[in-house]
């Protein structure tokens, strides 16, 4: 099952299949660590309260570099709301160095 909603004009999509839930988030978090020439897909293992951020997408633009997407694998113990997962991911990723 796929369900989507918007938080602060960013789409948050829950994808449930085979007993697991992935969340795909649209983001626009400034990323100052590097400034790639092309889009970069990074595998991660960043723990958040509701699961693990498995992948981030870094997008260079003419206005700077941003984390533009993230994929989270939920741990299954609770089902957070779109707002809760968005806030948790945004909070952690805005502190990346």
mmCIF file of C-alpha atoms in Angstrom:
data_model
loop_
_atom_site.group_PDB
_atom_site.id
_atom_site.type_symbol
_atom_site.label_atom_id
_atom_site.label_comp_id
_atom_site.label_asym_id
_atom_site.label_seq_id
_atom_site.Cartn_x
_atom_site.Cartn_y
_atom_site.Cartn_z
ATOM 1 C CA UNK A 1 0.000 0.000 0.000
ATOM 2 C CA UNK A 2 1.257 3.487 -0.841
ATOM 3 C CA UNK A 3 0.033 6.597 0.968
ATOM 4 C CA UNK A 4 1.281 10.150 0.559
ATOM 5 C CA UNK A 5 0.796 13.444 2.317
ATOM 6 C CA UNK A 6 2.479 16.827 2.441
ATOM 7 C CA UNK A 7 4.395 18.402 5.311
ATOM 8 C CA UNK A 8 5.661 21.968 4.888
ATOM 9 C CA UNK A 9 5.140 21.642 1.090
ATOM 10 C CA UNK A 10 7.286 18.476 0.967
ATOM 11 C CA UNK A 11 5.832 15.117 -0.046
ATOM 12 C CA UNK A 12 6.157 12.214 2.398
ATOM 13 C CA UNK A 13 5.291 8.785 0.968
ATOM 14 C CA UNK A 14 4.819 5.615 3.023
ATOM 15 C CA UNK A 15 5.349 2.379 1.071
ATOM 16 C CA UNK A 16 4.160 -0.743 2.907
ATOM 17 C CA UNK A 17 4.925 -4.195 1.503
ATOM 18 C CA UNK A 18 5.809 -7.637 2.837
ATOM 19 C CA UNK A 19 5.641 -6.560 6.463
ATOM 20 C CA UNK A 20 8.032 -3.631 6.184
ATOM 21 C CA UNK A 21 7.550 0.077 5.645
ATOM 22 C CA UNK A 22 9.784 2.462 3.728
ATOM 23 C CA UNK A 23 9.280 6.211 3.739
ATOM 24 C CA UNK A 24 10.392 8.397 0.829
ATOM 25 C CA UNK A 25 10.733 12.090 1.661
ATOM 26 C CA UNK A 26 11.162 15.162 -0.496
ATOM 27 C CA UNK A 27 13.443 17.604 1.331
ATOM 28 C CA UNK A 28 15.358 20.837 0.830
ATOM 29 C CA UNK A 29 18.040 20.851 3.519
ATOM 30 C CA UNK A 30 21.203 22.879 2.810
ATOM 31 C CA UNK A 31 24.253 20.614 2.560
ATOM 32 C CA UNK A 32 27.585 22.325 3.156
ATOM 33 C CA UNK A 33 29.854 19.272 3.447
ATOM 34 C CA UNK A 34 30.554 18.994 -0.279
ATOM 35 C CA UNK A 35 29.388 20.543 -3.520
ATOM 36 C CA UNK A 36 29.185 17.835 -6.200
ATOM 37 C CA UNK A 37 28.807 18.624 -9.892
ATOM 38 C CA UNK A 38 26.045 16.011 -10.314
ATOM 39 C CA UNK A 39 23.332 14.386 -8.219
ATOM 40 C CA UNK A 40 24.822 12.023 -5.623
ATOM 41 C CA UNK A 41 23.041 9.011 -4.097
ATOM 42 C CA UNK A 42 24.568 8.129 -0.699
ATOM 43 C CA UNK A 43 23.937 4.951 1.240
ATOM 44 C CA UNK A 44 23.646 5.738 4.951
ATOM 45 C CA UNK A 45 22.876 4.062 8.266
ATOM 46 C CA UNK A 46 21.693 7.050 10.296
ATOM 47 C CA UNK A 47 19.530 6.009 13.245
ATOM 48 C CA UNK A 48 16.437 8.036 14.047
ATOM 49 C CA UNK A 49 13.783 7.271 16.631
ATOM 50 C CA UNK A 50 11.460 5.589 14.146
ATOM 51 C CA UNK A 51 14.002 3.643 12.074
ATOM 52 C CA UNK A 52 17.087 4.144 9.911
ATOM 53 C CA UNK A 53 17.812 6.625 7.123
ATOM 54 C CA UNK A 54 19.067 4.259 4.417
ATOM 55 C CA UNK A 55 19.760 6.661 1.555
ATOM 56 C CA UNK A 56 20.011 10.388 0.902
ATOM 57 C CA UNK A 57 20.087 12.205 -2.402
ATOM 58 C CA UNK A 58 22.338 15.270 -2.675
ATOM 59 C CA UNK A 59 21.349 17.745 -5.373
ATOM 60 C CA UNK A 60 23.560 20.587 -6.611
ATOM 61 C CA UNK A 61 21.712 23.697 -7.803
ATOM 62 C CA UNK A 62 22.720 27.167 -8.873
ATOM 63 C CA UNK A 63 21.678 28.335 -5.386
ATOM 64 C CA UNK A 64 23.751 25.803 -3.442
ATOM 65 C CA UNK A 65 23.768 22.118 -2.597
ATOM 66 C CA UNK A 66 20.816 20.473 -0.855
ATOM 67 C CA UNK A 67 19.742 17.119 0.503
ATOM 68 C CA UNK A 68 16.686 16.774 -1.712
ATOM 69 C CA UNK A 69 15.435 13.260 -0.844
ATOM 70 C CA UNK A 70 15.780 10.579 1.803
ATOM 71 C CA UNK A 71 14.624 6.989 2.223
ATOM 72 C CA UNK A 72 13.872 5.682 5.707
ATOM 73 C CA UNK A 73 13.276 2.066 6.708
ATOM 74 C CA UNK A 74 10.915 2.116 9.671
ATOM 75 C CA UNK A 75 11.690 -0.202 12.580
ATOM 76 C CA UNK A 76 8.101 -1.414 12.777
ATOM 77 C CA UNK A 77 7.541 -0.837 16.482
ATOM 78 C CA UNK A 78 5.377 2.235 15.901
ATOM 79 C CA UNK A 79 3.917 3.934 12.873
ATOM 80 C CA UNK A 80 4.818 7.625 12.980
ATOM 81 C CA UNK A 81 2.748 10.279 11.274
ATOM 82 C CA UNK A 82 4.108 12.030 8.194
ATOM 83 C CA UNK A 83 4.830 15.075 10.361
ATOM 84 C CA UNK A 84 6.741 13.044 12.953
ATOM 85 C CA UNK A 85 8.961 11.293 10.417
ATOM 86 C CA UNK A 86 9.558 14.524 8.481
ATOM 87 C CA UNK A 87 10.600 16.382 11.641
ATOM 88 C CA UNK A 88 12.870 13.540 12.817
ATOM 89 C CA UNK A 89 14.629 13.220 9.447
ATOM 90 C CA UNK A 90 14.941 16.985 8.946
ATOM 91 C CA UNK A 91 16.364 17.454 12.435
ATOM 92 C CA UNK A 92 19.046 14.787 11.995
ATOM 93 C CA UNK A 93 20.016 15.694 8.428
ATOM 94 C CA UNK A 94 20.233 19.431 9.131
ATOM 95 C CA UNK A 95 23.067 18.618 11.582
ATOM 96 C CA UNK A 96 25.189 16.603 9.122
ATOM 97 C CA UNK A 97 28.777 17.767 8.870
#
